XYZ file of C-alpha atoms in Angstrom:
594
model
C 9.407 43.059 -29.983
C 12.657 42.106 -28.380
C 10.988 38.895 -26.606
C 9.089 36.067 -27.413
C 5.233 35.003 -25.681
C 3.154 32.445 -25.443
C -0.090 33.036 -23.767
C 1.169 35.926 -21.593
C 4.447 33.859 -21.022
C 7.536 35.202 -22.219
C 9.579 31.864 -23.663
C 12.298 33.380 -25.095
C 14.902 37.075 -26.020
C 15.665 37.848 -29.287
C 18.120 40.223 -28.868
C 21.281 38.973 -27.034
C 22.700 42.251 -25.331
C 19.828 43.261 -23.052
C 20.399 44.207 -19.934
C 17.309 45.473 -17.968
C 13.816 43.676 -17.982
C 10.862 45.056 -16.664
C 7.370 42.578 -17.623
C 3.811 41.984 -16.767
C 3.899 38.577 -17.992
C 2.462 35.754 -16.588
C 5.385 33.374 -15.959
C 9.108 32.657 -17.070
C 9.354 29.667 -19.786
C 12.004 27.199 -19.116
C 15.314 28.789 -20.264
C 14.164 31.595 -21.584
C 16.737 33.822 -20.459
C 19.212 31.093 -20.370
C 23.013 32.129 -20.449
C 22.416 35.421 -21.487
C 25.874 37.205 -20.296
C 24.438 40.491 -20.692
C 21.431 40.560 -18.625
C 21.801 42.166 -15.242
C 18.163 43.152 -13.895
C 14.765 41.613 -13.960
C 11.818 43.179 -12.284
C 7.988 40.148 -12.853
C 5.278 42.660 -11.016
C 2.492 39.614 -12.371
C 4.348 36.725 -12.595
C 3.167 33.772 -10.892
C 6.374 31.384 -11.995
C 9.837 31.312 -12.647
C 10.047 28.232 -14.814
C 13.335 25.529 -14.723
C 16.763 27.188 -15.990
C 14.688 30.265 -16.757
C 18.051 32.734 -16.042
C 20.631 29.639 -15.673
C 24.274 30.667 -16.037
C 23.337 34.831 -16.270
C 26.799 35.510 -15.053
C 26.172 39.505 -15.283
C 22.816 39.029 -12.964
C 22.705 40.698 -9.698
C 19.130 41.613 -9.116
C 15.843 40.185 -9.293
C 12.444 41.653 -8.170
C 8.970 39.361 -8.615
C 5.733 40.083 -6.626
C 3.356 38.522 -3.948
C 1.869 36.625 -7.162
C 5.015 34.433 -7.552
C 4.307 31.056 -6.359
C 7.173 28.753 -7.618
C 10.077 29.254 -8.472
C 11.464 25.945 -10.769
C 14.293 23.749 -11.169
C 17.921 25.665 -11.788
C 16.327 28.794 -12.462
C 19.221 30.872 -11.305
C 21.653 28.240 -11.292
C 25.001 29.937 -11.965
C 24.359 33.173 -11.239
C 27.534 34.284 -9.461
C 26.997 37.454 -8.913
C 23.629 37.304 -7.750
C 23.128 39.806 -4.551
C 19.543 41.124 -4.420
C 16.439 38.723 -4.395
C 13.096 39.764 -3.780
C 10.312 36.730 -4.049
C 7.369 38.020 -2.716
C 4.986 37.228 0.248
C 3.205 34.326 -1.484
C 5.759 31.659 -2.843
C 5.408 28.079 -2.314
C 8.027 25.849 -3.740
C 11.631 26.297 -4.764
C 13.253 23.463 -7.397
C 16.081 21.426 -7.109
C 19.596 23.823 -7.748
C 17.306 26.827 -7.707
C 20.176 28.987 -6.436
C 23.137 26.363 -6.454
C 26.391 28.613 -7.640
C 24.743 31.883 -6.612
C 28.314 32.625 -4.614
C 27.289 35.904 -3.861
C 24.336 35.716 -2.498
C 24.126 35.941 1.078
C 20.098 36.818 2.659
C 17.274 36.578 1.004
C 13.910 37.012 2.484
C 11.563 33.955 2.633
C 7.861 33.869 3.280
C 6.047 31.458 5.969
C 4.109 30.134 3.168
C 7.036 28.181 1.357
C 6.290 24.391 1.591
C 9.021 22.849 -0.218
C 13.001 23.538 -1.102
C 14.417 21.542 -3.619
C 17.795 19.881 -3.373
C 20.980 21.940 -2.883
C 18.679 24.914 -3.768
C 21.208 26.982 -2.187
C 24.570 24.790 -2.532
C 28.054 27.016 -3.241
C 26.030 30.115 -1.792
C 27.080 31.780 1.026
C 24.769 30.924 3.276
C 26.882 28.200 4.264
C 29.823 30.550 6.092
C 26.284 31.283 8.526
C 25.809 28.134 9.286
C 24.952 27.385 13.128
C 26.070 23.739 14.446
C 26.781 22.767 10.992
C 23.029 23.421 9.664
C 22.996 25.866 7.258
C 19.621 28.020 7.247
C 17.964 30.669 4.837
C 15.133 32.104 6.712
C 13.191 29.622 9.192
C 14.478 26.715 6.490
C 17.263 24.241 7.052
C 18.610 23.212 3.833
C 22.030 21.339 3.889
C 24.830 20.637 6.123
C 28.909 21.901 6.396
C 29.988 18.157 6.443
C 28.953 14.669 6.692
C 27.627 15.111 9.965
C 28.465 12.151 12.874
C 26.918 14.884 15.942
C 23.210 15.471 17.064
C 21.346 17.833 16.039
C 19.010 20.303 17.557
C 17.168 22.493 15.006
C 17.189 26.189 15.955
C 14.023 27.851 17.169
C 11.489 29.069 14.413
C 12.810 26.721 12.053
C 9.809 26.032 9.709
C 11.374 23.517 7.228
C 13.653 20.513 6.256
C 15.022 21.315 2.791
C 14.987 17.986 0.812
C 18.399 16.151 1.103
C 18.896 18.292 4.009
C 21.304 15.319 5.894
C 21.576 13.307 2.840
C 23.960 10.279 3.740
C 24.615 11.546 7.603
C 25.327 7.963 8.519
C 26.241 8.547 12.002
C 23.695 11.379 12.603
C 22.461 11.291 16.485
C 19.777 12.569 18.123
C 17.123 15.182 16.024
C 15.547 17.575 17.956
C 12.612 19.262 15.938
C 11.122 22.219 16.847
C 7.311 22.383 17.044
C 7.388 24.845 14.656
C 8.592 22.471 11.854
C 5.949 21.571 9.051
C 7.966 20.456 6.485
C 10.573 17.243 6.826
C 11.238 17.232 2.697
C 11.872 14.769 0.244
C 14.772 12.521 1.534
C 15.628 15.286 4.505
C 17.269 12.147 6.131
C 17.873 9.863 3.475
C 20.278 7.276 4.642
C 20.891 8.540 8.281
C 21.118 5.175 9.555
C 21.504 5.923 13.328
C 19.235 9.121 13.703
C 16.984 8.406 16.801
C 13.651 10.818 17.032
C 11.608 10.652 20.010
C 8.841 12.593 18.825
C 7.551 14.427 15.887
C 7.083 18.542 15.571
C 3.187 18.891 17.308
C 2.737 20.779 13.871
C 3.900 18.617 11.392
C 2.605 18.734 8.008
C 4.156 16.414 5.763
C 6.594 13.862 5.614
C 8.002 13.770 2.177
C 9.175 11.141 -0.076
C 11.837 8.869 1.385
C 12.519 11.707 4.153
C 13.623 8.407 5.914
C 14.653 6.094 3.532
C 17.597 3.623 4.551
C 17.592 4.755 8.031
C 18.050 1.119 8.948
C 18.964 1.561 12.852
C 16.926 4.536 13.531
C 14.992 5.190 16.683
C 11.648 6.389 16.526
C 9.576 6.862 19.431
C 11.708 6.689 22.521
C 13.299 3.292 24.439
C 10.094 1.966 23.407
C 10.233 2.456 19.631
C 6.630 3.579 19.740
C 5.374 6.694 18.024
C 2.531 8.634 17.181
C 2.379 10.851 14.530
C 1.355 14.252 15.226
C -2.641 15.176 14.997
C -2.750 17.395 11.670
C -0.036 15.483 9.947
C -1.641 15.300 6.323
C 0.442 13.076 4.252
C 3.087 10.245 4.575
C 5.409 10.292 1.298
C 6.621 7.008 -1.186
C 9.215 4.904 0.623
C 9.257 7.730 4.022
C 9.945 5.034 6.539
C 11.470 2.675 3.993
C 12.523 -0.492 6.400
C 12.910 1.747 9.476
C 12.883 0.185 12.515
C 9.887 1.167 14.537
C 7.783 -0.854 16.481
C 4.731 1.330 18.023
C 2.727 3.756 15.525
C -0.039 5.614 15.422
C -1.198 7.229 12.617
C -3.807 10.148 12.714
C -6.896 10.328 11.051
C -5.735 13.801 9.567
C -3.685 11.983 7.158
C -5.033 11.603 3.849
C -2.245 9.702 1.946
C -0.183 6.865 3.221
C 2.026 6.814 0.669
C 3.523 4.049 -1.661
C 6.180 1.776 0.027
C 5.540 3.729 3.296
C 6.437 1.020 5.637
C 7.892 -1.293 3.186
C 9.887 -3.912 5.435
C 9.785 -2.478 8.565
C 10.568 -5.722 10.267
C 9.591 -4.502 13.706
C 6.488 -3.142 13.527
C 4.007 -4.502 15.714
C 6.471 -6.778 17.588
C 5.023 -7.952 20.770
C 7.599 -10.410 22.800
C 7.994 -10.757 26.426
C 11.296 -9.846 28.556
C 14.717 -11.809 28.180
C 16.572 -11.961 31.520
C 20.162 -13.910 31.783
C 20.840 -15.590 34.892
C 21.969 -12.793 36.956
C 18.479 -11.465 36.218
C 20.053 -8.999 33.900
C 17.577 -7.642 30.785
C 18.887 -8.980 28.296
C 16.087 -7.820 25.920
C 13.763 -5.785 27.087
C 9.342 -6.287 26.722
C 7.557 -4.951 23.865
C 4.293 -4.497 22.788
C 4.537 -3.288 19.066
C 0.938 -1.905 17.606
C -0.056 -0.133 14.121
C -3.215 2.188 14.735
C -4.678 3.591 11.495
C -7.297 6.183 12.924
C -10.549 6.796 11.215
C -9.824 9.777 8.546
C -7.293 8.135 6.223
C -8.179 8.081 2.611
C -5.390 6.040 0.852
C -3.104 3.550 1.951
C -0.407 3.043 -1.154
C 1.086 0.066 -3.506
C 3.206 -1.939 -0.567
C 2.630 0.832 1.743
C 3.342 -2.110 4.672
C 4.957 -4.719 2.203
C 6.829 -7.183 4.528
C 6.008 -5.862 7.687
C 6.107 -9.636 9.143
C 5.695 -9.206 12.847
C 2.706 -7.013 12.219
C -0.347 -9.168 14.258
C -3.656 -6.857 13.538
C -4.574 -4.304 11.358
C -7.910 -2.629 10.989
C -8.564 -0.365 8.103
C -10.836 2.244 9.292
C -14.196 3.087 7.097
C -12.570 6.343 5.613
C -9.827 4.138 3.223
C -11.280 4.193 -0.053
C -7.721 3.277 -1.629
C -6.157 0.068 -0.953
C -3.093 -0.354 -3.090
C -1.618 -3.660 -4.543
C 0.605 -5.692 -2.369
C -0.448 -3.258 0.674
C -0.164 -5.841 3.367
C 2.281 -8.542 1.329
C 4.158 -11.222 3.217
C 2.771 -9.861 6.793
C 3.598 -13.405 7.727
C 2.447 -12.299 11.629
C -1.210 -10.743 10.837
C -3.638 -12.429 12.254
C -6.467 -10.421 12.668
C -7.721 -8.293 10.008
C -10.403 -5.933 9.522
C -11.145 -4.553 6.137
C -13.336 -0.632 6.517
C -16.887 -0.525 4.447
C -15.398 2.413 1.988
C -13.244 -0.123 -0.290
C -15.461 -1.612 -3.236
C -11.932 -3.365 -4.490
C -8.974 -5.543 -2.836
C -6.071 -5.235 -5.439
C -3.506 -7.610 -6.700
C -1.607 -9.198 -4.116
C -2.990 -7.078 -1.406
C -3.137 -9.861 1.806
C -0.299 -12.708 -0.510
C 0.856 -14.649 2.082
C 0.045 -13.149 5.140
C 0.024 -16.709 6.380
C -1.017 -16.571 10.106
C -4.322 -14.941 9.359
C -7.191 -16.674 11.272
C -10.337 -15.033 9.688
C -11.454 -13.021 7.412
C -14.266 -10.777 7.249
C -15.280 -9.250 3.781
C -17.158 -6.289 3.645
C -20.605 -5.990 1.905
C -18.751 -2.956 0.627
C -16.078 -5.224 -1.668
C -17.249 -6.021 -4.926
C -13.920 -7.464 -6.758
C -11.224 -9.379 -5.079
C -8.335 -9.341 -7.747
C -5.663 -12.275 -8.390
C -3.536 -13.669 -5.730
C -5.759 -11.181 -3.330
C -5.202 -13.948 -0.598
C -2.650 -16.429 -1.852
C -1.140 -17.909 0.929
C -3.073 -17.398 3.530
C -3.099 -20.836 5.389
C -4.767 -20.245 8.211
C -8.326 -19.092 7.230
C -10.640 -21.247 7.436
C -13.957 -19.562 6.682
C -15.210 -17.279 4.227
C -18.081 -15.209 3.575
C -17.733 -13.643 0.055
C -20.830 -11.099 1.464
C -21.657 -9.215 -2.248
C -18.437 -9.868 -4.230
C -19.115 -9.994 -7.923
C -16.206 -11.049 -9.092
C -13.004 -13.306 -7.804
C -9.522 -12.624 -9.812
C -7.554 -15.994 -10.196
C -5.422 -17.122 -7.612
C -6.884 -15.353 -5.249
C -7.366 -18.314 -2.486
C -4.743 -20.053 -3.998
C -3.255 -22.184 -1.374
C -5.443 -21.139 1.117
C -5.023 -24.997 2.668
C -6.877 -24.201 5.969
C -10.350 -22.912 3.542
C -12.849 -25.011 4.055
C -16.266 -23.546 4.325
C -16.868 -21.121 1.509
C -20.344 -19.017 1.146
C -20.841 -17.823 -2.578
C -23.401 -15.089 -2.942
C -26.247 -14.598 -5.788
C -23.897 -11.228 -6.507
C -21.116 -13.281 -7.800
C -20.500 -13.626 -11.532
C -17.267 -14.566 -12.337
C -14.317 -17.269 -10.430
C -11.489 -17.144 -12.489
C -9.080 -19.765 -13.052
C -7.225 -21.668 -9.625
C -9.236 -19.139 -8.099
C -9.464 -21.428 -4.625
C -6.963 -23.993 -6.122
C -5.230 -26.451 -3.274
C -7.988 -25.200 -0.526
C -9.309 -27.762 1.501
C -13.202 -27.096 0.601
C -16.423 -29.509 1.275
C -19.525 -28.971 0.460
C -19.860 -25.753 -1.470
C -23.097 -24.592 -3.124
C -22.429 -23.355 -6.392
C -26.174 -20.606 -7.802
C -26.904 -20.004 -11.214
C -25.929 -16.340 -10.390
C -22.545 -17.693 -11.192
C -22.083 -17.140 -14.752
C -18.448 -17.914 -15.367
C -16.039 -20.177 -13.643
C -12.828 -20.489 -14.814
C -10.624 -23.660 -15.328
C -8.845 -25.139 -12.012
C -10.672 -23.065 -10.371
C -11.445 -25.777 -7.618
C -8.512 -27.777 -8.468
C -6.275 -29.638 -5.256
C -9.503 -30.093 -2.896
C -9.586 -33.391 -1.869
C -12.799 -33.752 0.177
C -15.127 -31.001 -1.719
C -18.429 -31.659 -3.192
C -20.504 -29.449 -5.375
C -24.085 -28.810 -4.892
C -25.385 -26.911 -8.337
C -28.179 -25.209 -8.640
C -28.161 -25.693 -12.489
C -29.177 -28.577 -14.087
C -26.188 -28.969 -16.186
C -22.758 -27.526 -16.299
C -23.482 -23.868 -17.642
C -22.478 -23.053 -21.101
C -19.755 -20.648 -19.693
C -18.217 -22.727 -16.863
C -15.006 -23.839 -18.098
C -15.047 -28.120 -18.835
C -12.106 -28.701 -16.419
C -13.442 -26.330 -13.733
C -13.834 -29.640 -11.560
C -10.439 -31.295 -12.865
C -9.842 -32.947 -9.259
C -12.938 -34.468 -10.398
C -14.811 -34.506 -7.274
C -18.325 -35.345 -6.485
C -21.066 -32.646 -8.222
C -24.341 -32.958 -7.746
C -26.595 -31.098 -10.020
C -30.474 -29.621 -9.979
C -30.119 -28.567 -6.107
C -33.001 -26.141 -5.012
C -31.917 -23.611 -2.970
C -33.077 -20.919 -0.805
C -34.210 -17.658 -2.024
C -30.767 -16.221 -1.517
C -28.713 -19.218 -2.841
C -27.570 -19.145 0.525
C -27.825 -22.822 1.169
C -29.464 -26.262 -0.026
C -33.475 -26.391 0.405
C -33.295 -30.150 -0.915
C -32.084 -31.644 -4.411
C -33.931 -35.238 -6.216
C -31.276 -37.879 -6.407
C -30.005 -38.512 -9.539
C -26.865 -39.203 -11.510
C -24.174 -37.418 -9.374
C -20.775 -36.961 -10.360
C -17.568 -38.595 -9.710
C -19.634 -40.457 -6.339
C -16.883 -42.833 -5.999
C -14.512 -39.800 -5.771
C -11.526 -40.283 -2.676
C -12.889 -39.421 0.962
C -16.781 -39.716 -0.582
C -19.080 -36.858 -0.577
C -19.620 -34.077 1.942
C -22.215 -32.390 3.095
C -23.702 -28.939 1.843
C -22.505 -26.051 4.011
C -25.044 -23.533 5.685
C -23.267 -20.586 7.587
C -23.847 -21.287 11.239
C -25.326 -24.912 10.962
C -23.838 -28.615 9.794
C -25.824 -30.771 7.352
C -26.143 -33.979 10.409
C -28.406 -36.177 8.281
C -30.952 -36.207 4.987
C -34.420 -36.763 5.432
C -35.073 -38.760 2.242
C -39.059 -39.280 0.630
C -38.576 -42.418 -1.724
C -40.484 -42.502 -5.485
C -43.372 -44.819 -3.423
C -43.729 -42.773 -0.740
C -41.923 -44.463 2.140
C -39.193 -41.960 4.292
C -35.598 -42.811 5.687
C -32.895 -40.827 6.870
C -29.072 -41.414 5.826
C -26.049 -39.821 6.717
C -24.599 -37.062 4.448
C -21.770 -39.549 2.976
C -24.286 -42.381 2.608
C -26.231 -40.309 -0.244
C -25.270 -42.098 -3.083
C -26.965 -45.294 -2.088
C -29.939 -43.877 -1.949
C -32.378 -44.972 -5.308
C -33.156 -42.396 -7.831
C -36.007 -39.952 -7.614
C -35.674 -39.781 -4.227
C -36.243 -36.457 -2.913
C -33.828 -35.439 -0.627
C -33.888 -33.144 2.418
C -30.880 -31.791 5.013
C -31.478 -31.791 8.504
C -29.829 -28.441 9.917
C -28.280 -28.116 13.302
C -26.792 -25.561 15.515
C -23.104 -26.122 14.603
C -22.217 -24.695 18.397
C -24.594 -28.090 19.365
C -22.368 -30.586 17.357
C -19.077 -32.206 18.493
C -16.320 -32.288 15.826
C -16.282 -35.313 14.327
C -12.238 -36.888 13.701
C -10.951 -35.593 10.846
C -10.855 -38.330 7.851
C -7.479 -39.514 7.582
C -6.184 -37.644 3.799
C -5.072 -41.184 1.591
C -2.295 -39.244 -0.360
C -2.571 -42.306 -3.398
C -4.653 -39.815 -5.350
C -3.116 -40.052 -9.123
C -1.955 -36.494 -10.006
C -3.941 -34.589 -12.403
C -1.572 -31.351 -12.363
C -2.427 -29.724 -15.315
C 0.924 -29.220 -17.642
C 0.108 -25.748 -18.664
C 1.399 -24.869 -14.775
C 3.485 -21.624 -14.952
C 5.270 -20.245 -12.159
C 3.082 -17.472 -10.856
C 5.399 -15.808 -8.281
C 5.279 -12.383 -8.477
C 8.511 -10.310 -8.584
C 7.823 -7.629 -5.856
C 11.219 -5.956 -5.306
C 11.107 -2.956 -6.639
C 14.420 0.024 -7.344
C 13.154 3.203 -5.559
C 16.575 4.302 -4.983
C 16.092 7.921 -5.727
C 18.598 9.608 -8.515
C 20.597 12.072 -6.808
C 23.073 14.357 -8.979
C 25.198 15.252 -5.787
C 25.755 13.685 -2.653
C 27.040 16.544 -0.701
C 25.169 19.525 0.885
């Protein structure tokens, strides 16, 4: 045998003067006829790939023949192949590597089929396709894949065109306008990396895929039109890692036929969803003109990425349809403008970081379909002031950290486990802690200055952390509570807590209703009423009651002034808990020309 095989692949030669291969081998192993000087002709009438470097540097080679089963063809497989003339892929192939053909100075035409979906990097650098090129584009088949020169002019693909080769207009600074055809499906993988003054109105209507960081760096770009408002293309299926990387758009709609949104997506695209009204100067002049930014994710989406909208700080409302069953970490990070959120019923877990200090967001709505909220989930966000934890079973630590505007909080029965500074420096009162709750980690309430702890146990569990309570606030323990643990049925007065505790005791929460009085039944009988604060004057043994009312039927009381002479109790094993979040991305690129 004058080659070598592994399962049906050939992997290697053995003899170093052939010239002529004809096999019925499954696929090409990488290099396996690497810089072999004396091959000229290869005819694969089965194979399905042509693996990376598989005939790099076969100076002799002129001809190749594969099949309709060839499907890829890999990285620098015929790199260096100068005298390379006669190509014959098949109908079926799919995706050409990076350098595939880069060097190939003699080859000229080569026939591709309608069912390629991605070209590599300078797959067909040094060839001569480029002395075809039309308006600096150079084409093979319906595909643009690189440029003449560092291209400062628009550009208007040709008719037919199917493709963007990746790195098509890599580092066209001064690009202009891009004109797609319909026909286009494929924008590849950094197409437009670093065209910082492209403008696109619109998108091909049959788009497929936006590869990764097809628009990475394009810092002044246009999308959408005077407006900056966009929709994406019904039947687009995926948005790549980094695509839109700090773009500026400010309109967008995305379609439900896209599964993937992918990582870093959006990541600091400063404009999106800016709403602000018309400048004029004196001379009634527009000095900056109206706009009414949105981000529409349409029912269909699957997967919204790791800081897919990281940073995206004039973003105001976001709903995340019911088809998102992927929410990545640090999705929605530092939206500093979202104010309205709604979270879809097919995520069972908000990630790390997810909503960290999106501080402007007014309320909060968890879904019955969330069962873990992981750390610093919510840190930051100082403007909520309610929460509903709905069937959460477990809250990651710093989650609600700094949440200062918290102050009604509704714990399940579901929920097991609060980690540590969990709702640390929240501005809580009077929270109902079940026996469902079998862990609760230290801090966890630590910095609220006017909560009070109702507890359904009798005692501190055995795995509640000792300095759970280190602000050391009122607790008040043996509460009876409705079937649900939703709220306080009555408790008997006993020893409570801390009852001399700053700003005195508050009353139990019910969702929808204020605690105005307690009825109390005395050891002999006799019956008073006091008013939630006045509890602990009441004798022991006394059974007492809340009286419930319509909280839409009760005036707000003034706010108790906050006495700031508090001692600190900050614990001394603080760390700093800010999260690094920048992240390099910058794609590796062996050669910045096209």
């Amino acid at each position: 045998e004058d080659y070598i095989l592994a399962d049906n692949w050939v992997v290697g030669c053995k003899k170093k003067d052939v010239q002529e291969i004809y096999l019925t081998v499954d696929g090409v192993g990488a290099a396996a006829f690497a810089n072999l000087k004396t091959l000229m002709s290869v005819r694969l009438p089965n194979a399905k790939a042509v693996g990376d470097q598989a005939f790099f540097g076969c100076g002799a080679f002129w001809e190749f023949v594969g099949s309709d089963n060839l499907r890829v063809v890999g990285i620098q497989a015929f790199n260096g192949c100068g005298k390379l003339t006669d190509v014959t892929l098949g109908k079926n192939v799919e995706k050409i590597g990076d350098y595939a053909f880069y060097g190939c100075t003699s080859l000229q035409s080569l026939a591709l089929p309608e069912t390629v979906k991605s070209i590599g990097m300078q797959a067909f650098h040094k060839t001569l396709f480029a002395a075809r090129a039309e308006d600096d584009v150079i084409y093979v088949g319906k595909w643009a894949v690189g440029c003449t020169n560092t291209m400062t002019s628009d550009v208007v693909l040709k008719e037919g065109t199917i493709g963007i080769a990746d790195y098509t207009f890599y580092n066209c600074l001064f690009i202009g306008n891009v004109t797609f055809r319909d026909t286009v499906k494929y924008i590849g993988y950094g197409a437009f990396y670093n065209c910082m003054t492209l403008a696109v109105e619109a998108f091909p209507a049959n788009l497929k895929d936006i590869g990764d960081y097809a628009f990475f760096g394009c810092m002044y770009a246009q999308f959408g039109g005077d407006d900056f408002c966009i929709d994406l293309p019904e039947g687009l299926e995926s948005i790549g890692t980094g695509a839109f990387y700090q773009s500026q758009v400010v309109g967008l709609t995305i379609p439900g036929t896209v599964k993937t949104i992918g990582d870093y997506a959006f990541y600091e695209c400063q404009t999106l969803g800016l709403i602000s009204e018309e400048i004029v100067d004196g001379e009634g002049n527009v000095v900056s003109p109206a706009t009414n930014g949105f981000l529409t994710l349409e029912e269909g989406i699957e997967k919204i990425g790791s800081y897919a909208f990281f940073g995206c700080i004039s973003l105001q409302g976001v709903a995340i349809p019911n088809s998102v069953t992927s929410l990545g970490d640090r999705a929605f990070y530092k939206c500093e403008g979202l104010k309205t959120l709604t979270i879809g019923s097919g995520i069972d877990t908000i990630k790390e970081y997810t909503f960290y200090n999106c501080l402007s967001l007014e309320s909060l709505q968890i879904p019955a379909s969330i069962q873990s909220i992981g750390r610093y989930a919510f840190r930051g966000c100082a403007s909520i002031t309610e929460l509903d934890l709905a069937q959460v079973q477990h809250v990651g630590e710093f989650a609600f950290f700094n949440c200062s505007s918290l102050t009604d909080l509704t714990i399940p029965a579901t929920l097991k486990h609060i980690d540590r500074y969990a709702f640390r420096n929240c501005d809580l009162r009077g929270t109902v802690l079940p026996t469902t709750l079998e862990t609760l980690g230290i801090h966890a309430f630590y910095g609220n200055k006017k909560a009070t702890f109702y507890c359904e146990a009798e005692t501190i569990p055995a795995y509640w952390n000792e300095r759970w309570n280190s602000s050391y606030r009122p607790v008040i323990w043996g509460c009876t509570l409705t079937e649900d643990d939703a709220y306080v049925q009555s408790f008997t007065k006993g020893e409570i807590v801390n009852p001399e505790a700053l700003n005195g005791i508050a009353a139990p929460q019910r969702d929808g209703y204020v605690c105005v009085e307690w009825n109390v039944t005395l050891p002999d009988g006799t019956t008073q009423t006091v008013k939630p604060e006045d509890i602990v004057t009441i004798a022991d043994g006394a059974v007492c009651t809340p009286v419930w009312m319509d909280e839409s039927l009760v005036e707000d009381p003034e706010e108790t002034p906050d006495v700031s002479t508090e001692p600190s109790i900050e614990p001394s094993t603080e760390v700093s808990v800010e999260p690094s979040t920048e992240a390099t991305i910058e794609p590796s690129v062996a050669e910045t020309t096209n």
